[in-house]
mmCIF file of C-alpha atoms and ligand atoms in Angstrom:
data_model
loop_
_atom_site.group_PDB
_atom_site.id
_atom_site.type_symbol
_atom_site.label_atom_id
_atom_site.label_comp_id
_atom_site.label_asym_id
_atom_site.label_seq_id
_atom_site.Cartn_x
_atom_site.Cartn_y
_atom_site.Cartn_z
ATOM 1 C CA UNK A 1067 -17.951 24.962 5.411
ATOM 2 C CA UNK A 1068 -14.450 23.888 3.674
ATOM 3 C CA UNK A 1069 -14.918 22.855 -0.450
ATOM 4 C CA UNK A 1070 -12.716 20.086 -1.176
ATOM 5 C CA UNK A 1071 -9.102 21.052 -1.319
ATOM 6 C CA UNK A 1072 -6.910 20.476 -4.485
ATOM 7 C CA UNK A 1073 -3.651 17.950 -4.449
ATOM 8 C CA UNK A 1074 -0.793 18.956 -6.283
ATOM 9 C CA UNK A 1075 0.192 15.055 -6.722
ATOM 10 C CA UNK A 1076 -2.127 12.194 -7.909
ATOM 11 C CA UNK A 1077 0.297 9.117 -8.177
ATOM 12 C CA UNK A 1078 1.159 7.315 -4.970
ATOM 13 C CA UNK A 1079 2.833 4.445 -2.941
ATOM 14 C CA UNK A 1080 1.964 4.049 0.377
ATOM 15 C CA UNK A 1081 4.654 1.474 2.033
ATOM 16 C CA UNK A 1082 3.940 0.391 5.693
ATOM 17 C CA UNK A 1083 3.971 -2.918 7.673
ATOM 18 C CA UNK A 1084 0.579 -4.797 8.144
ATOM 19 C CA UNK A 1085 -1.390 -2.513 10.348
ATOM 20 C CA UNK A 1086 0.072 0.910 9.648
ATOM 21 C CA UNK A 1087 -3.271 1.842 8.154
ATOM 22 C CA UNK A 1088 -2.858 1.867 4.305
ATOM 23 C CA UNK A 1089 -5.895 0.436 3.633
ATOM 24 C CA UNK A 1090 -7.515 3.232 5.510
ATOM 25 C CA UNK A 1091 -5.818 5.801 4.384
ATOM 26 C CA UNK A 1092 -6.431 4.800 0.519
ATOM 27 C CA UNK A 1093 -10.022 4.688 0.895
ATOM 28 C CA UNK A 1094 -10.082 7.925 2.525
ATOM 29 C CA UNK A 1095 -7.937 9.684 -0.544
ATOM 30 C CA UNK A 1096 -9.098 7.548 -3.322
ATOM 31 C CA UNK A 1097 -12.827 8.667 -2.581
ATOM 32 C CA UNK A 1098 -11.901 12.286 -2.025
ATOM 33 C CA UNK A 1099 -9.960 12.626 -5.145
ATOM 34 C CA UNK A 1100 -10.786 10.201 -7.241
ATOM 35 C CA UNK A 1101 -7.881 8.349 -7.367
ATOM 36 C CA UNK A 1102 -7.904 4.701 -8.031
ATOM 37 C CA UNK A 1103 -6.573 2.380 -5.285
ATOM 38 C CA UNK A 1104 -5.211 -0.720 -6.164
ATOM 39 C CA UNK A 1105 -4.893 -3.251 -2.835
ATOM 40 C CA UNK A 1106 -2.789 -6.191 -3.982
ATOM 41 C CA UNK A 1107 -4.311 -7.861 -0.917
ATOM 42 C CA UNK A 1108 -7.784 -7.043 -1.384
ATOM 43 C CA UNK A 1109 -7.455 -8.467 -5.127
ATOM 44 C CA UNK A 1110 -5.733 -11.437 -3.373
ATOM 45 C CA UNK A 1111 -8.914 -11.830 -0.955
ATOM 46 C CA UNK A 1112 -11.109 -11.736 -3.868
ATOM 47 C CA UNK A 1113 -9.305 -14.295 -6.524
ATOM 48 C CA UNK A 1114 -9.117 -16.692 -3.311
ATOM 49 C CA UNK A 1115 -12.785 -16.040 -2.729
ATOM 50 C CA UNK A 1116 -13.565 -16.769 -6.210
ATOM 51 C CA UNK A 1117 -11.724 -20.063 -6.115
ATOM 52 C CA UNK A 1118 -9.787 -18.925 -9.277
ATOM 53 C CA UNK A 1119 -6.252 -20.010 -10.598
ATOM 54 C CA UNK A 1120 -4.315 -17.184 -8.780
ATOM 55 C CA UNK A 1121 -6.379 -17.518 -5.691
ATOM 56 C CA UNK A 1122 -5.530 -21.404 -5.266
ATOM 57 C CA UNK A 1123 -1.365 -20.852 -5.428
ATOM 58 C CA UNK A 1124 -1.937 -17.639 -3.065
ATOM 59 C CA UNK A 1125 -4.015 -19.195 -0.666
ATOM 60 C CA UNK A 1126 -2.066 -21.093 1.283
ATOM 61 C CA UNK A 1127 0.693 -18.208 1.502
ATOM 62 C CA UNK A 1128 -1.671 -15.714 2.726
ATOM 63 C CA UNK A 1129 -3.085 -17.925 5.755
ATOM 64 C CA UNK A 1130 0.678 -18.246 6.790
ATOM 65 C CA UNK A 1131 1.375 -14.401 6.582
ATOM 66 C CA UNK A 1132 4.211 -15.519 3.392
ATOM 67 C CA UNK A 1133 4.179 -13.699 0.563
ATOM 68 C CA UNK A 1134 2.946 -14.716 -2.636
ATOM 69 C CA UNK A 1135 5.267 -15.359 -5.266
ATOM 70 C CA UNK A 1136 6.292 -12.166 -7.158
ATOM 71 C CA UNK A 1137 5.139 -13.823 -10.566
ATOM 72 C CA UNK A 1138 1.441 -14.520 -9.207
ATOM 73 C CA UNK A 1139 1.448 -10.939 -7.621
ATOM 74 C CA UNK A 1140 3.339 -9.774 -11.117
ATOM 75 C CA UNK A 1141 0.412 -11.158 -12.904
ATOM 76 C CA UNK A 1142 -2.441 -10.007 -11.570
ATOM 77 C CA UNK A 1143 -1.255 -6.740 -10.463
ATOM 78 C CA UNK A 1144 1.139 -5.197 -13.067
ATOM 79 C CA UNK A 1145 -1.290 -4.331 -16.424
ATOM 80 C CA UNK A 1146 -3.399 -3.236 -13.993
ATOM 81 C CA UNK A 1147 -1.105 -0.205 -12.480
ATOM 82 C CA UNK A 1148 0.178 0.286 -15.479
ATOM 83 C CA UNK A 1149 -3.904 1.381 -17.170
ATOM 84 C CA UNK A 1150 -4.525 2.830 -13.974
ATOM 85 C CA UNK A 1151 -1.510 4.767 -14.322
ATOM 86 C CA UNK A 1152 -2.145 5.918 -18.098
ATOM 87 C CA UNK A 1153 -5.948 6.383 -17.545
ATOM 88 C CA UNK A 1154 -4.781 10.161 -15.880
ATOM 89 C CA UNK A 1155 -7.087 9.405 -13.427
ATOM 90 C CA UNK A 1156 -4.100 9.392 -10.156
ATOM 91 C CA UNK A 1157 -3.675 6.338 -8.362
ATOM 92 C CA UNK A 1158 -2.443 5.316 -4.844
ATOM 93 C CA UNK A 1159 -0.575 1.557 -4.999
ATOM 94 C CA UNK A 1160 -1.035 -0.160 -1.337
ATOM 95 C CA UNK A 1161 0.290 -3.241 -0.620
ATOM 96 C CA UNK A 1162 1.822 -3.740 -4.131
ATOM 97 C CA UNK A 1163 4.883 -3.151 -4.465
ATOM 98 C CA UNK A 1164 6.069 -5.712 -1.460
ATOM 99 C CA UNK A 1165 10.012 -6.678 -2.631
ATOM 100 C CA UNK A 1166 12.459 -5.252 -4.389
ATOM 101 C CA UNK A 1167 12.438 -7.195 -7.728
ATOM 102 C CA UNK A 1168 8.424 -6.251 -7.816
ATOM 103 C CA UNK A 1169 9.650 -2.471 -7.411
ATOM 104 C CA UNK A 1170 11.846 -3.133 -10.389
ATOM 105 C CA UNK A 1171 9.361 -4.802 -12.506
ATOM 106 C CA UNK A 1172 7.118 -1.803 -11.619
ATOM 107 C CA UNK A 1173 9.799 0.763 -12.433
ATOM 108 C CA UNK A 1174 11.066 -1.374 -16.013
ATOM 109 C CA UNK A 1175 7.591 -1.035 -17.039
ATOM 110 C CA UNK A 1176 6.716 2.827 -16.119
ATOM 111 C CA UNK A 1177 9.926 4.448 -15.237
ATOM 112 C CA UNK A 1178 10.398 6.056 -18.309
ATOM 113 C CA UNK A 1179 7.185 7.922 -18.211
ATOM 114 C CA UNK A 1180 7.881 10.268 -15.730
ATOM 115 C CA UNK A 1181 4.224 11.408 -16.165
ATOM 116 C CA UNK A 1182 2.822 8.260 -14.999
ATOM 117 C CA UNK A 1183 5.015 6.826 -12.792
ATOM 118 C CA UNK A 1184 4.944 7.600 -9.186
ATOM 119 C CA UNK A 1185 5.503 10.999 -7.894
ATOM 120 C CA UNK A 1186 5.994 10.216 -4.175
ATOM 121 C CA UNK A 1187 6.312 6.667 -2.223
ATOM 122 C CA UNK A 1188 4.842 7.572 1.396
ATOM 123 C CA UNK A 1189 6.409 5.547 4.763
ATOM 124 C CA UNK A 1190 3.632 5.445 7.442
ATOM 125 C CA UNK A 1191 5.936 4.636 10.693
ATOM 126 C CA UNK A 1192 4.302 3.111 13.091
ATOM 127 C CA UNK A 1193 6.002 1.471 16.456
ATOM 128 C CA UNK A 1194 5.760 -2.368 16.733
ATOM 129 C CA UNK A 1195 3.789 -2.275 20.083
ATOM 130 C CA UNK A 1196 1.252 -0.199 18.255
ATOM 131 C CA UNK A 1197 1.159 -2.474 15.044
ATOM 132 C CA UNK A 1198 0.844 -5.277 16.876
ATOM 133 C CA UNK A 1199 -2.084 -3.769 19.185
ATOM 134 C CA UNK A 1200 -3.922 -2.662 16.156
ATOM 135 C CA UNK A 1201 -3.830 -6.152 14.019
ATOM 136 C CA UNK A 1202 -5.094 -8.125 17.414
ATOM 137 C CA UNK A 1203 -7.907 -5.283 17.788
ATOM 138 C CA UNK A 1204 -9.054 -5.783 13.806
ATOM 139 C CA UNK A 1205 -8.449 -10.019 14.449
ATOM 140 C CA UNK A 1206 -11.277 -9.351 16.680
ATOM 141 C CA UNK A 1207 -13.326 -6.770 14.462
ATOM 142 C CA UNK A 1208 -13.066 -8.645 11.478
ATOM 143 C CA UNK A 1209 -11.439 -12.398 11.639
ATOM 144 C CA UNK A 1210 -9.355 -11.972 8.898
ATOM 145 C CA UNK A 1211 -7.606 -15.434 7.958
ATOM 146 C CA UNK A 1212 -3.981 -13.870 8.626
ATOM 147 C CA UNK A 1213 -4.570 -11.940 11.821
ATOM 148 C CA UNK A 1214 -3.821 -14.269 14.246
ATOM 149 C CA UNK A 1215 -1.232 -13.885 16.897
ATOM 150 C CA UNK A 1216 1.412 -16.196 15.469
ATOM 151 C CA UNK A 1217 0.834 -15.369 11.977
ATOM 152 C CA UNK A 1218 1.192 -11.331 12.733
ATOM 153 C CA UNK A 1219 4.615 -11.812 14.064
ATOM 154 C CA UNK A 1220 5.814 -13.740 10.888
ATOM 155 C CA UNK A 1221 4.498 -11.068 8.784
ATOM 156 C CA UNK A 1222 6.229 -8.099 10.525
ATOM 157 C CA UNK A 1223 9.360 -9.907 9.893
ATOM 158 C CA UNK A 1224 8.166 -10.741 6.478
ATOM 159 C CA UNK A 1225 8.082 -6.836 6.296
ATOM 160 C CA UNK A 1226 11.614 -6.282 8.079
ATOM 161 C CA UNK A 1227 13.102 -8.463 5.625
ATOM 162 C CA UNK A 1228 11.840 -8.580 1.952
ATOM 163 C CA UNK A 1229 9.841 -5.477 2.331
ATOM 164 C CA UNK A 1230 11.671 -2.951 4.421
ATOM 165 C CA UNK A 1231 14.403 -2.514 1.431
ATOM 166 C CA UNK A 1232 11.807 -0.701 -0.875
ATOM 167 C CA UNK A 1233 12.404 2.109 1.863
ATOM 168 C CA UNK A 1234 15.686 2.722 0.065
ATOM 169 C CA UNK A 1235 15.070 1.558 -3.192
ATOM 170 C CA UNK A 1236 12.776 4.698 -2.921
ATOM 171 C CA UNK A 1237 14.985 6.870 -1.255
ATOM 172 C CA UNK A 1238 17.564 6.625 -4.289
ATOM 173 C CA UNK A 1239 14.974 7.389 -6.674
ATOM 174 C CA UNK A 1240 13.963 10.584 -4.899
ATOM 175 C CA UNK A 1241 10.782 9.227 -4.230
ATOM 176 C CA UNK A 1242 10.347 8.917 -0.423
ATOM 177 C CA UNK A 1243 8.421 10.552 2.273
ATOM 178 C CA UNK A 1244 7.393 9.284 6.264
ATOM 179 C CA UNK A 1245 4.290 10.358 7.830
ATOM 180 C CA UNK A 1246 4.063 9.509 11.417
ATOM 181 C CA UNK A 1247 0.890 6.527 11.055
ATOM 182 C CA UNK A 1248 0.642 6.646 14.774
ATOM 183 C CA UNK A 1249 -1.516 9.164 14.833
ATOM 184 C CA UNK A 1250 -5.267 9.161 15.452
ATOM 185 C CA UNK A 1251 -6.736 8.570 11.304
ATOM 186 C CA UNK A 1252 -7.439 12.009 11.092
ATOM 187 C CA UNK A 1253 -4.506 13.351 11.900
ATOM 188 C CA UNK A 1254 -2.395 11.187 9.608
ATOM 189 C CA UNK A 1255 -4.845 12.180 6.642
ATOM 190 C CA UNK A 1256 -4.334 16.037 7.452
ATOM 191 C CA UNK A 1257 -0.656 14.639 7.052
ATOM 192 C CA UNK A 1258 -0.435 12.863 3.982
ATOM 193 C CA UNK A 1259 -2.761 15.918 2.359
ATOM 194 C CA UNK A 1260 0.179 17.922 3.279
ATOM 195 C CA UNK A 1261 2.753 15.344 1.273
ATOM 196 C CA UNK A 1262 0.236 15.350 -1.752
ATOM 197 C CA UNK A 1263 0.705 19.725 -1.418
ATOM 198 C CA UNK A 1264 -3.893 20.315 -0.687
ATOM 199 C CA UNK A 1265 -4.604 23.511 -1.177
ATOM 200 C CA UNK A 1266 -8.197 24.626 -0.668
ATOM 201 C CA UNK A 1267 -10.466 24.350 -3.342
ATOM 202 C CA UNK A 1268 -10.808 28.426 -4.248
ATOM 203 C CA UNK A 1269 -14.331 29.514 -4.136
HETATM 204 P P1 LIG B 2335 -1.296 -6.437 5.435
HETATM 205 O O1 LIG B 2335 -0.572 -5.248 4.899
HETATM 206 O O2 LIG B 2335 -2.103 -6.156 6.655
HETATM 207 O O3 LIG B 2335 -0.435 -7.667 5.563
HETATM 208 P P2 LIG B 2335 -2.516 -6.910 2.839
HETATM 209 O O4 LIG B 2335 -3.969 -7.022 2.594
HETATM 210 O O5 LIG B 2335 -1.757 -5.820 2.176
HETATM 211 O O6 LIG B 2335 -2.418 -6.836 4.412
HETATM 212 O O7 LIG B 2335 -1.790 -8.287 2.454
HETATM 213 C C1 LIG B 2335 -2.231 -9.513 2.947
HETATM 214 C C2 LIG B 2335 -1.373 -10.661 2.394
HETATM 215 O O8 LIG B 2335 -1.483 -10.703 0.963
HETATM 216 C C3 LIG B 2335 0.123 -10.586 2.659
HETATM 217 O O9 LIG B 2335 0.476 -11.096 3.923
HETATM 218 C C4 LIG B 2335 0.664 -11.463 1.507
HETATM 219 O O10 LIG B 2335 0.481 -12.836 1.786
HETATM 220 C C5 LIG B 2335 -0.259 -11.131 0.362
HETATM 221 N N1 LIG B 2335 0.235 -10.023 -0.498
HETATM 222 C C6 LIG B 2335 -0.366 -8.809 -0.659
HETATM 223 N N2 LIG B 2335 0.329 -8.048 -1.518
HETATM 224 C C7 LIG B 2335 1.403 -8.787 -1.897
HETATM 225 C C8 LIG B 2335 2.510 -8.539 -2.762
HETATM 226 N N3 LIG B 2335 2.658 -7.378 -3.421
HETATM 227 N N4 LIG B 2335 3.445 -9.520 -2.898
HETATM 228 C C9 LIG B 2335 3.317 -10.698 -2.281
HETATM 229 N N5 LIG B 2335 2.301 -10.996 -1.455
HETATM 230 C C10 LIG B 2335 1.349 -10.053 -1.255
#
């Protein structure tokens, strides 16, 4: 029987195209350490659901595969990383930030406090074939809206263009880290506990 390990860092970024596994992987961490996730696109799903303000101007955006305006995402997403950053609790950010000027509007408002900003933004790399394999495959599972076989294509090059350039917005502050997402889910966890520096939980 293992105990739970111990990670040496609690806030995170994980920065992937659609289908690298993100969502996965946050749900995995956040429920063994406690960490809050924040999924811009989950929150997306549910103000759409809800037929509220923000979810009318994202809707249309998100059926395409476009992304939503960085001052509806700014909105609803920024006082909400920055309490879950200065509740102490950890966090792991997926899917927010998506462009450069949201990284800087993240970084204006917590950059300064080194001990809640983030401590590591993680790449999963994944190969196109295998991206675009896995988003068919969950079209099927789970008929998400924006996992159709058009729409997919236009948001990998969504990614390649307004997203990819976090990679080295990251890289100058320090900040970044690839994992190999292609990987069976397992293995890329054992992975990213290595990034976050698990050590076993001493008995
Ligand atoms: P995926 O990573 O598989 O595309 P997400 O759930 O992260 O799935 O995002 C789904 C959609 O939500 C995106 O295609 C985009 O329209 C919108 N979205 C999510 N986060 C952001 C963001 N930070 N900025 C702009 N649009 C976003």
């Amino acid at each position: 029987m293992h105990a739970a390990p111990h990670i040496r860092l609690h806030r995170l970024l994980l920065l992937a195209p659609p289908g690298a596994g993100k969502g996965t992987q946050a749900k995995r961490l956040s429920s063994q350490f406690g960490l809050q996730h924040i999924s811009s696109g989950e929150l997306l799903r549910q103000e759409v659901a809800a037929g509220t303000e923000i979810g009318n101007l994202a809707k249309d955006d998100l059926a395409r595969g476009d992304l939503v305006p960085d001052e509806v995402i700014l909105d609803m997403v920024l006082s909400r990383v920055c309490a879950a950053a200065r509740s102490g609790r950890g966090y792991i950010l997926d899917g927010f930030p998506r462009t450069v000027s949201q990284a800087e509007a993240l970084h204006q408002e917590l950059g300064s406090e080194p001990e809640v900003y983030l401590e590591v933004a993680i790449h999963l790399s994944v190969s196109r074939e295998e991206l675009r394999r896995r988003l068919l495959a969950r079209a099927h599972r789970e008929g998400r809206a924006d996992d159709t076989r058009s729409t997919i294509e236009h948001r990998l090059e969504v990614f390649d263009g307004l997203t990819e350039p976090l990679l080295a917005f990251y890289e100058r502050q320090g900040l970044l880290v690839t994992v190999n997402g292609e990987q069976s889910e397992d293995q890329v966890t054992a992975a990213l506990l290595d990034v976050l520096g698990a050590r076993p939980a001493r008995v």
